[in-house]
GROMACS .gro file of C-alpha atoms in nm:
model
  154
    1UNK     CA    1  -2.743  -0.830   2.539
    2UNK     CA    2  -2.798  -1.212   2.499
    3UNK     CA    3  -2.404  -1.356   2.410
    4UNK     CA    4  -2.418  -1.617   2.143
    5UNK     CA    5  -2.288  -1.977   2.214
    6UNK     CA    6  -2.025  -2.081   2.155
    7UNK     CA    7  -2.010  -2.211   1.819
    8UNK     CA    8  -1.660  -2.334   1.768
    9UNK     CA    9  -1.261  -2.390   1.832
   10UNK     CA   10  -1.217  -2.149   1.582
   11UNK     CA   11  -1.204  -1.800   1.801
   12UNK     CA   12  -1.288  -1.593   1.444
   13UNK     CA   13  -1.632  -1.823   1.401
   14UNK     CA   14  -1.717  -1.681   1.794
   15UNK     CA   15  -1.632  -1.332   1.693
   16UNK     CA   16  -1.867  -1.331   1.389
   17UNK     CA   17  -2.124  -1.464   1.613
   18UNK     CA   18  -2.106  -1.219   1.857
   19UNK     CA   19  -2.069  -0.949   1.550
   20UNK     CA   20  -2.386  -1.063   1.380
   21UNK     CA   21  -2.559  -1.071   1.755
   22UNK     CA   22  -2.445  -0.674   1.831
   23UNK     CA   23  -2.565  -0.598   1.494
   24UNK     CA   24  -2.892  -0.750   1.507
   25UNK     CA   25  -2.959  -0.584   1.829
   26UNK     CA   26  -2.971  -0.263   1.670
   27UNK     CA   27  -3.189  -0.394   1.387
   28UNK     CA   28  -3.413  -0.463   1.620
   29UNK     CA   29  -3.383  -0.090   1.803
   30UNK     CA   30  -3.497   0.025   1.467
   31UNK     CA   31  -3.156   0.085   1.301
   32UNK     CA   32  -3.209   0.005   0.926
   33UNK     CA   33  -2.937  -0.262   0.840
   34UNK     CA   34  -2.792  -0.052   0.593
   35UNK     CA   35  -2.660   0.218   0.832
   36UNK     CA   36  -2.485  -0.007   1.006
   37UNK     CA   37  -2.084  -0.078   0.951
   38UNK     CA   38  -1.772  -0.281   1.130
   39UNK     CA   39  -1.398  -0.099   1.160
   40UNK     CA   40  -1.112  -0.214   1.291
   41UNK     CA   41  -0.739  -0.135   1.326
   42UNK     CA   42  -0.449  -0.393   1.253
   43UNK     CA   43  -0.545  -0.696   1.328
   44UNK     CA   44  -0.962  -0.593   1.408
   45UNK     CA   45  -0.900  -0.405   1.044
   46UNK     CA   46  -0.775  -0.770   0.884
   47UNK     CA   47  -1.054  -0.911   1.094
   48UNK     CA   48  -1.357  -0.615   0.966
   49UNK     CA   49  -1.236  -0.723   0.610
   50UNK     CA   50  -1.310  -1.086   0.671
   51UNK     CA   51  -1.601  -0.974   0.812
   52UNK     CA   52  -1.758  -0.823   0.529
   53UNK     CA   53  -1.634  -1.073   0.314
   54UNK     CA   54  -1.768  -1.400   0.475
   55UNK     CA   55  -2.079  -1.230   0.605
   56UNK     CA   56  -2.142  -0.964   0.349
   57UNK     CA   57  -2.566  -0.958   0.442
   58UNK     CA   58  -2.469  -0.844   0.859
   59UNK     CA   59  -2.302  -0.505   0.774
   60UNK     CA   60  -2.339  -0.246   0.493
   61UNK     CA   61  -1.987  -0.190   0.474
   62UNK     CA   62  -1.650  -0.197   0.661
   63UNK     CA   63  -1.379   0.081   0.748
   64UNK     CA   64  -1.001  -0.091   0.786
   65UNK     CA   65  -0.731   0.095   0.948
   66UNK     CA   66  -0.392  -0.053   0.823
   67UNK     CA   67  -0.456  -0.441   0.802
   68UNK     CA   68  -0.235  -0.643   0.901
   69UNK     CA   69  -0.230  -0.943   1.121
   70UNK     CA   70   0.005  -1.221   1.109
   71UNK     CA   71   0.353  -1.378   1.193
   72UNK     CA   72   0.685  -1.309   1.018
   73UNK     CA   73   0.696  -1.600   0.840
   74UNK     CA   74   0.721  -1.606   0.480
   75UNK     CA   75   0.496  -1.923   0.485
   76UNK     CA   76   0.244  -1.868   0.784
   77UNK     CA   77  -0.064  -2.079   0.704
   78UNK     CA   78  -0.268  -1.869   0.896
   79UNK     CA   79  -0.185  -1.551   0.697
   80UNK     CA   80  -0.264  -1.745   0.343
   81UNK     CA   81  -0.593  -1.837   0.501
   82UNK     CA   82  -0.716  -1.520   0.618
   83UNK     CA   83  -0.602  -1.353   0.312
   84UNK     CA   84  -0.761  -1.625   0.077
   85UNK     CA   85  -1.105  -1.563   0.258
   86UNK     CA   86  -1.091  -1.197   0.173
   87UNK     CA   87  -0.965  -1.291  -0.191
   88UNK     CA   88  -1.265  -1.498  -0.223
   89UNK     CA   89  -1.500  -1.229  -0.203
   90UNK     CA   90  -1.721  -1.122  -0.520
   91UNK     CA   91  -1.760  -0.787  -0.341
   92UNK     CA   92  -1.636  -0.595  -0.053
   93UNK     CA   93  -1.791  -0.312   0.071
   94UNK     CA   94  -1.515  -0.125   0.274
   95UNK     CA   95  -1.279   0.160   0.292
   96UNK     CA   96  -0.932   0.025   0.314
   97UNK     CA   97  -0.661   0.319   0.495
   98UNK     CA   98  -0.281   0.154   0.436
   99UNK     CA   99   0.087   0.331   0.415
  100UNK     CA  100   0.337   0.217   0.267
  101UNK     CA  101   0.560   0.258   0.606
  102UNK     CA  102   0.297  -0.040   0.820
  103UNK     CA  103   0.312  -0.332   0.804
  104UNK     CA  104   0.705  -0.273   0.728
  105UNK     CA  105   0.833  -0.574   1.018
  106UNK     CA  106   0.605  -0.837   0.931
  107UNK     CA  107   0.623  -1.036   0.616
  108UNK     CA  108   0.499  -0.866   0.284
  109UNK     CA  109   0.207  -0.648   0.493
  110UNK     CA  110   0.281  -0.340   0.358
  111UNK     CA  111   0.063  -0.198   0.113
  112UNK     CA  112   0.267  -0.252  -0.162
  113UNK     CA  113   0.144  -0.622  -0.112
  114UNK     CA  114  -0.191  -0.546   0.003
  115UNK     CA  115  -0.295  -0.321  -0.262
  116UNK     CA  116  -0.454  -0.631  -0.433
  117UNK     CA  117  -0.766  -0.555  -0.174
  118UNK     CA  118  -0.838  -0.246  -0.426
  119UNK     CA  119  -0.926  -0.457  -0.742
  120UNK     CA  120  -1.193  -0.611  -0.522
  121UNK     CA  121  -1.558  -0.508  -0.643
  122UNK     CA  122  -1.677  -0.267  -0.389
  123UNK     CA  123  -1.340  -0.179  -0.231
  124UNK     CA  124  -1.165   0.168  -0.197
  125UNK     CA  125  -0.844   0.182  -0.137
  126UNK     CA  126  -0.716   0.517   0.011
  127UNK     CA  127  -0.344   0.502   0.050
  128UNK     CA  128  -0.188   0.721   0.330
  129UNK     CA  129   0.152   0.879   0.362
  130UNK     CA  130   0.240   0.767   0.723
  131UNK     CA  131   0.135   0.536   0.969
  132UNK     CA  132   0.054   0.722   1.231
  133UNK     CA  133  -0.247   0.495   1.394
  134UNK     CA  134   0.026   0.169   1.487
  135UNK     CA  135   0.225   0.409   1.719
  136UNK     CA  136  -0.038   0.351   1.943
  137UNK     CA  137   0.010  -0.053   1.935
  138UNK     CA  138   0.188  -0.095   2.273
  139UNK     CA  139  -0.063   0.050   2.451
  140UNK     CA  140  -0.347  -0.246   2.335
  141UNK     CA  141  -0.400  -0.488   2.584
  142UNK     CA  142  -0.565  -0.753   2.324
  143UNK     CA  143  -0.416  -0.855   1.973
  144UNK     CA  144  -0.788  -0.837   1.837
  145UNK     CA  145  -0.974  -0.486   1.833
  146UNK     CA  146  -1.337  -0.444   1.632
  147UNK     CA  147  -1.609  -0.115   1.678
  148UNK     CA  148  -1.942  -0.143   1.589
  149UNK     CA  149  -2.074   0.154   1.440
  150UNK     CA  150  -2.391   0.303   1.370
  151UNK     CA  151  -2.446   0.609   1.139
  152UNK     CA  152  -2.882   0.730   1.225
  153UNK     CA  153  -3.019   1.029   1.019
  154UNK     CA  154  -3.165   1.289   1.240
   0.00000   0.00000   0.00000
């Protein structure tokens, strides 16, 4: 796999380039573009959403485990940012997994703040009883986590 250049200070701008280069690669296997989807957790979750929202033509759709990704502070630019880019969209194609009980340390990340995602066109919001996928967050070595997926008939 060729890695894209770098294309700017901005580390998310470098991960959607590098996205859109691991998705083309299977386009060009033969996978139809429309079988192909990005899913993350946390902060790759936040990060699959903006995906899909920026650069709705690269995937067909995105799977987001608990989103959430962002400081404690009640005025973090950086959360109002990433959030207004996913507000922005016309449509989102994605499955969206939250709880109530994630999210819970970090400033309004919950779902009962998040649920907003839902009234975007495209979006389905499937709200779960327990987090039980952020026990696991200890154990990541990196902040940032995304999957490529590919779904192929047989």
């Amino acid at each position: 796999m060729q890695i894209p250049p770098y294309v700017s200070n901005f580390a998310y701008k470098n991960r959607a380039a590098l996205n859109t280069a691991i998705a083309d690669i299977f386009v060009q296997k033969g996978t139809p573009r429309n079988q192909l989807f990005i899913s993350g957790h946390s902060c790759g979750a936040m990060g699959s959403l903006r995906m899909e929202s920026l650069y709705p033509d690269v995937f067909n759709s995105a799977i987001a485990l608990m989103p959430n990704c962002w400081d404690k502070s009640e005025h973090s630019q950086l959360r109002k940012w990433e959030l207004d880019e996913i507000r922005s969209a016309k449509k989102i194609d994605a499955l969206i997994f939250h709880s109530e009980t994630d999210g819970e340390i970090d400033y309004q990340s919950d779902s009962r703040y998040l649920k907003w995602m839902a009234d975007i066109p495209g979006a389905k919001w499937i709200e779960l009883p327990l987090s039980l996928i952020h026990i696991s967050e200890p154990t990541r070595r990196r902040g940032i986590s995304y999957a490529v997926f590919c779904l192929k008939k047989k």
